[in-house]
Amino acid sequence: MEKVQLPLSLILCEIDFFPAYNDQYGVQAGDECFSQIAYTISSCKRRATDMIARYDREKFAIILPKTDAEEAWLVAETIRASVKALGIVHAASTVSKFVTLSIGVVSVIPSAKLSASDLLTIAHSSVEQAKQEECDRAFVPILGRDASSGSHPKGDGLRPAQGDCTGASTLKGNRVVISNPVASEL
C-alpha cells in the first residue's frame, strides 16, 4: 500500500469497565458479552479485506485497508452505536447502564518511517484519550505531515464532511474528538 499511497486505518476498541463487568456478573457472562460484541463488530465491517481480531483481554483491533480517516470514523461510530444498542446491562459502569466501547481510530498512508508498532502506539493513545473523555466515544487524532510521510489525502487531520456525522466534533489541542452523546439511554 505504501507504493500506491493508499490509506490504511486501524480501529482499536476497548470494552469500558470490562473487569468490573466480569466482577459483577461472572466470567461466563463476560465471555458471552465478549462474544456478542465480537459478532456485532464483525457485522459492521464493510469490505472482505477488513480484518478483525481480539487484541488483549478486553480489546478488538480492526484493520481497514484502503480506508481513510473519515470512513474509518464512520465504521468506528457504527461499531460503537451497534454495541451500545445491544442493550447489555452493565450496572458497574459509571458512564452508561449498558456496555459501551472506547475507540481509537488511526489512519495513515503507509511509510517506511511508520512501523506497525508506531500505529499501535497511536491507537492505544487514542483509546486512552477516549477513556479520558468519559468513555463511550471514538477518538481520532489529527496526525501531522510527519506521521505518514505526507499529509492525509483529506488534509493533515480528520475534518468530518458536513452532514456525514451525526455526532459532535470538537477540536481539542491537536486532535478532533468525535462523539455521539445520547441525551437518554437506549
Tab-separated table of C-alpha atoms in Angstrom:
chain	number	residue	atom	x	y	z
A	1	MET	CA	0.000	0.000	0.000
A	2	GLU	CA	2.972	2.302	0.536
A	3	LYS	CA	3.891	2.168	-3.152
A	4	VAL	CA	0.416	3.146	-4.317
A	5	GLN	CA	-0.171	5.649	-1.477
A	6	LEU	CA	-3.483	4.221	-0.312
A	7	PRO	CA	-4.629	4.879	3.250
A	8	LEU	CA	-4.605	2.247	5.976
A	9	SER	CA	-6.708	2.621	9.104
A	10	LEU	CA	-6.643	0.861	12.448
A	11	ILE	CA	-9.525	0.881	14.896
A	12	LEU	CA	-8.844	-0.247	18.442
A	13	CYS	CA	-11.948	-0.892	20.587
A	14	GLU	CA	-11.853	-1.393	24.338
A	15	ILE	CA	-14.868	-2.529	26.328
A	16	ASP	CA	-15.444	0.093	29.010
A	17	PHE	CA	-15.136	-1.183	32.583
A	18	PHE	CA	-14.900	-4.809	31.444
A	19	PRO	CA	-13.037	-6.086	34.551
A	20	ALA	CA	-15.871	-4.595	36.632
A	21	TYR	CA	-18.384	-6.333	34.346
A	22	ASN	CA	-16.693	-9.683	34.997
A	23	ASP	CA	-16.647	-8.963	38.734
A	24	GLN	CA	-20.348	-8.022	38.718
A	25	TYR	CA	-21.720	-10.801	36.507
A	26	GLY	CA	-19.041	-13.504	36.450
A	27	VAL	CA	-16.547	-14.721	33.866
A	28	GLN	CA	-19.094	-16.807	31.963
A	29	ALA	CA	-21.322	-13.747	31.460
A	30	GLY	CA	-18.196	-11.799	30.481
A	31	ASP	CA	-17.382	-14.403	27.834
A	32	GLU	CA	-20.940	-14.211	26.461
A	33	CYS	CA	-20.769	-10.413	26.415
A	34	PHE	CA	-17.431	-10.548	24.594
A	35	SER	CA	-18.860	-12.986	22.023
A	36	GLN	CA	-21.855	-10.739	21.345
A	37	ILE	CA	-19.566	-7.753	20.858
A	38	ALA	CA	-17.273	-9.741	18.554
A	39	TYR	CA	-20.247	-10.767	16.406
A	40	THR	CA	-21.531	-7.187	16.318
A	41	ILE	CA	-18.136	-5.784	15.309
A	42	SER	CA	-17.841	-8.435	12.617
A	43	SER	CA	-21.227	-7.439	11.210
A	44	CYS	CA	-20.065	-3.798	10.959
A	45	LYS	CA	-17.150	-4.443	8.634
A	46	ARG	CA	-17.605	-3.033	5.147
A	47	ARG	CA	-15.162	-4.963	2.982
A	48	ALA	CA	-13.956	-8.545	2.730
A	49	THR	CA	-10.403	-7.244	3.253
A	50	ASP	CA	-11.241	-5.694	6.649
A	51	MET	CA	-9.641	-7.799	9.392
A	52	ILE	CA	-10.965	-8.118	12.932
A	53	ALA	CA	-9.053	-9.698	15.800
A	54	ARG	CA	-9.189	-9.938	19.557
A	55	TYR	CA	-6.432	-7.811	20.983
A	56	ASP	CA	-5.593	-8.196	24.636
A	57	ARG	CA	-8.235	-9.177	27.195
A	58	GLU	CA	-10.901	-6.567	26.506
A	59	LYS	CA	-9.944	-5.100	23.141
A	60	PHE	CA	-10.559	-5.678	19.460
A	61	ALA	CA	-8.395	-4.478	16.581
A	62	ILE	CA	-9.866	-3.803	13.172
A	63	ILE	CA	-7.525	-3.228	10.224
A	64	LEU	CA	-9.121	-1.389	7.319
A	65	PRO	CA	-7.046	-1.343	4.127
A	66	LYS	CA	-7.845	1.388	1.587
A	67	THR	CA	-9.837	3.299	4.206
A	68	ASP	CA	-9.265	6.962	5.039
A	69	ALA	CA	-9.865	8.616	8.421
A	70	GLU	CA	-13.392	9.770	7.674
A	71	GLU	CA	-14.561	6.340	6.516
A	72	ALA	CA	-12.748	4.667	9.447
A	73	TRP	CA	-14.514	7.017	11.850
A	74	LEU	CA	-17.863	6.085	10.300
A	75	VAL	CA	-17.048	2.387	10.816
A	76	ALA	CA	-15.947	3.099	14.406
A	77	GLU	CA	-19.093	5.068	15.144
A	78	THR	CA	-21.246	2.298	13.648
A	79	ILE	CA	-19.461	-0.216	15.888
A	80	ARG	CA	-19.823	2.000	18.974
A	81	ALA	CA	-23.535	2.613	18.424
A	82	SER	CA	-24.244	-1.025	17.494
A	83	VAL	CA	-22.589	-2.373	20.644
A	84	LYS	CA	-24.461	0.083	22.843
A	85	ALA	CA	-27.712	-0.805	21.052
A	86	LEU	CA	-27.257	-4.438	22.105
A	87	GLY	CA	-28.523	-3.242	25.471
A	88	ILE	CA	-26.235	-5.480	27.510
A	89	VAL	CA	-26.836	-4.264	31.054
A	90	HIS	CA	-23.700	-3.078	32.868
A	91	ALA	CA	-24.569	-1.952	36.391
A	92	ALA	CA	-20.886	-1.461	37.269
A	93	SER	CA	-20.327	1.146	34.517
A	94	THR	CA	-20.086	4.776	35.520
A	95	VAL	CA	-20.953	6.121	32.042
A	96	SER	CA	-23.960	4.089	30.904
A	97	LYS	CA	-26.330	1.445	32.125
A	98	PHE	CA	-25.249	-0.600	29.088
A	99	VAL	CA	-21.928	-1.991	27.849
A	100	THR	CA	-20.062	0.641	25.828
A	101	LEU	CA	-16.793	0.951	23.930
A	102	SER	CA	-13.973	3.464	23.923
A	103	ILE	CA	-12.482	3.547	20.443
A	104	GLY	CA	-9.261	4.867	18.962
A	105	VAL	CA	-9.016	5.394	15.211
A	106	VAL	CA	-5.765	5.919	13.312
A	107	SER	CA	-5.443	6.460	9.580
A	108	VAL	CA	-2.147	6.809	7.712
A	109	ILE	CA	-0.545	6.464	4.346
A	110	PRO	CA	1.884	3.567	4.996
A	111	SER	CA	5.516	4.582	5.024
A	112	ALA	CA	8.866	3.050	5.864
A	113	LYS	CA	9.079	5.731	8.579
A	114	LEU	CA	5.987	4.402	10.338
A	115	SER	CA	6.093	0.903	11.827
A	116	ALA	CA	3.194	-1.300	12.887
A	117	SER	CA	4.313	-0.665	16.455
A	118	ASP	CA	4.011	3.095	15.880
A	119	LEU	CA	0.489	2.630	14.563
A	120	LEU	CA	-0.488	0.570	17.613
A	121	THR	CA	1.041	3.145	19.941
A	122	ILE	CA	-1.057	5.890	18.353
A	123	ALA	CA	-4.173	3.691	18.528
A	124	HIS	CA	-3.547	2.922	22.219
A	125	SER	CA	-3.119	6.628	22.944
A	126	SER	CA	-6.351	7.352	21.086
A	127	VAL	CA	-8.254	4.792	23.169
A	128	GLU	CA	-6.823	6.346	26.327
A	129	GLN	CA	-7.989	9.775	25.143
A	130	ALA	CA	-11.475	8.391	24.509
A	131	LYS	CA	-11.498	6.989	28.056
A	132	GLN	CA	-10.325	10.330	29.482
A	133	GLU	CA	-13.225	11.973	27.645
A	134	GLU	CA	-15.562	9.791	29.763
A	135	CYS	CA	-15.680	6.676	27.544
A	136	ASP	CA	-18.376	5.614	25.060
A	137	ARG	CA	-16.830	7.529	22.166
A	138	ALA	CA	-14.495	7.342	19.200
A	139	PHE	CA	-11.321	9.406	19.307
A	140	VAL	CA	-9.468	10.328	16.123
A	141	PRO	CA	-6.114	12.103	16.469
A	142	ILE	CA	-5.051	14.700	13.955
A	143	LEU	CA	-1.807	13.366	12.562
A	144	GLY	CA	0.728	15.859	11.268
A	145	ARG	CA	2.516	15.562	7.989
A	146	ASP	CA	5.395	13.691	9.623
A	147	ALA	CA	3.195	10.825	10.810
A	148	SER	CA	2.713	9.308	7.398
A	149	SER	CA	5.393	10.763	5.121
A	150	GLY	CA	2.943	13.166	3.630
A	151	SER	CA	-0.412	14.502	4.552
A	152	HIS	CA	-3.588	12.546	4.801
A	153	PRO	CA	-5.478	12.529	1.483
A	154	LYS	CA	-8.104	14.773	3.096
A	155	GLY	CA	-5.568	17.134	4.714
A	156	ASP	CA	-3.446	16.946	7.829
A	157	GLY	CA	-6.121	15.517	10.076
A	158	LEU	CA	-9.721	14.446	10.264
A	159	ARG	CA	-12.214	17.057	9.272
A	160	PRO	CA	-15.629	15.391	9.084
A	161	ALA	CA	-17.547	16.293	5.952
A	162	GLN	CA	-20.622	18.412	6.526
A	163	GLY	CA	-23.651	16.233	7.047
A	164	ASP	CA	-21.672	12.999	7.362
A	165	CYS	CA	-21.510	12.891	11.143
A	166	THR	CA	-24.461	12.640	13.456
A	167	GLY	CA	-22.265	13.269	16.493
A	168	ALA	CA	-20.461	16.389	17.566
A	169	SER	CA	-16.853	17.115	16.742
A	170	THR	CA	-14.746	19.284	18.967
A	171	LEU	CA	-11.233	20.494	18.288
A	172	LYS	CA	-9.156	19.946	21.419
A	173	GLY	CA	-5.480	20.680	21.149
A	174	ASN	CA	-4.038	18.733	18.245
A	175	ARG	CA	-6.911	16.311	17.724
A	176	VAL	CA	-10.588	16.024	16.968
A	177	VAL	CA	-12.810	14.211	19.429
A	178	ILE	CA	-15.930	12.905	17.782
A	179	SER	CA	-18.707	11.606	19.925
A	180	ASN	CA	-22.366	10.891	19.604
A	181	PRO	CA	-23.787	11.663	23.016
A	182	VAL	CA	-27.268	10.378	23.644
A	183	ALA	CA	-29.497	12.506	25.845
A	184	SER	CA	-31.307	9.486	27.205
A	185	GLU	CA	-30.022	5.957	27.429
A	186	LEU	CA	-31.265	3.423	24.882
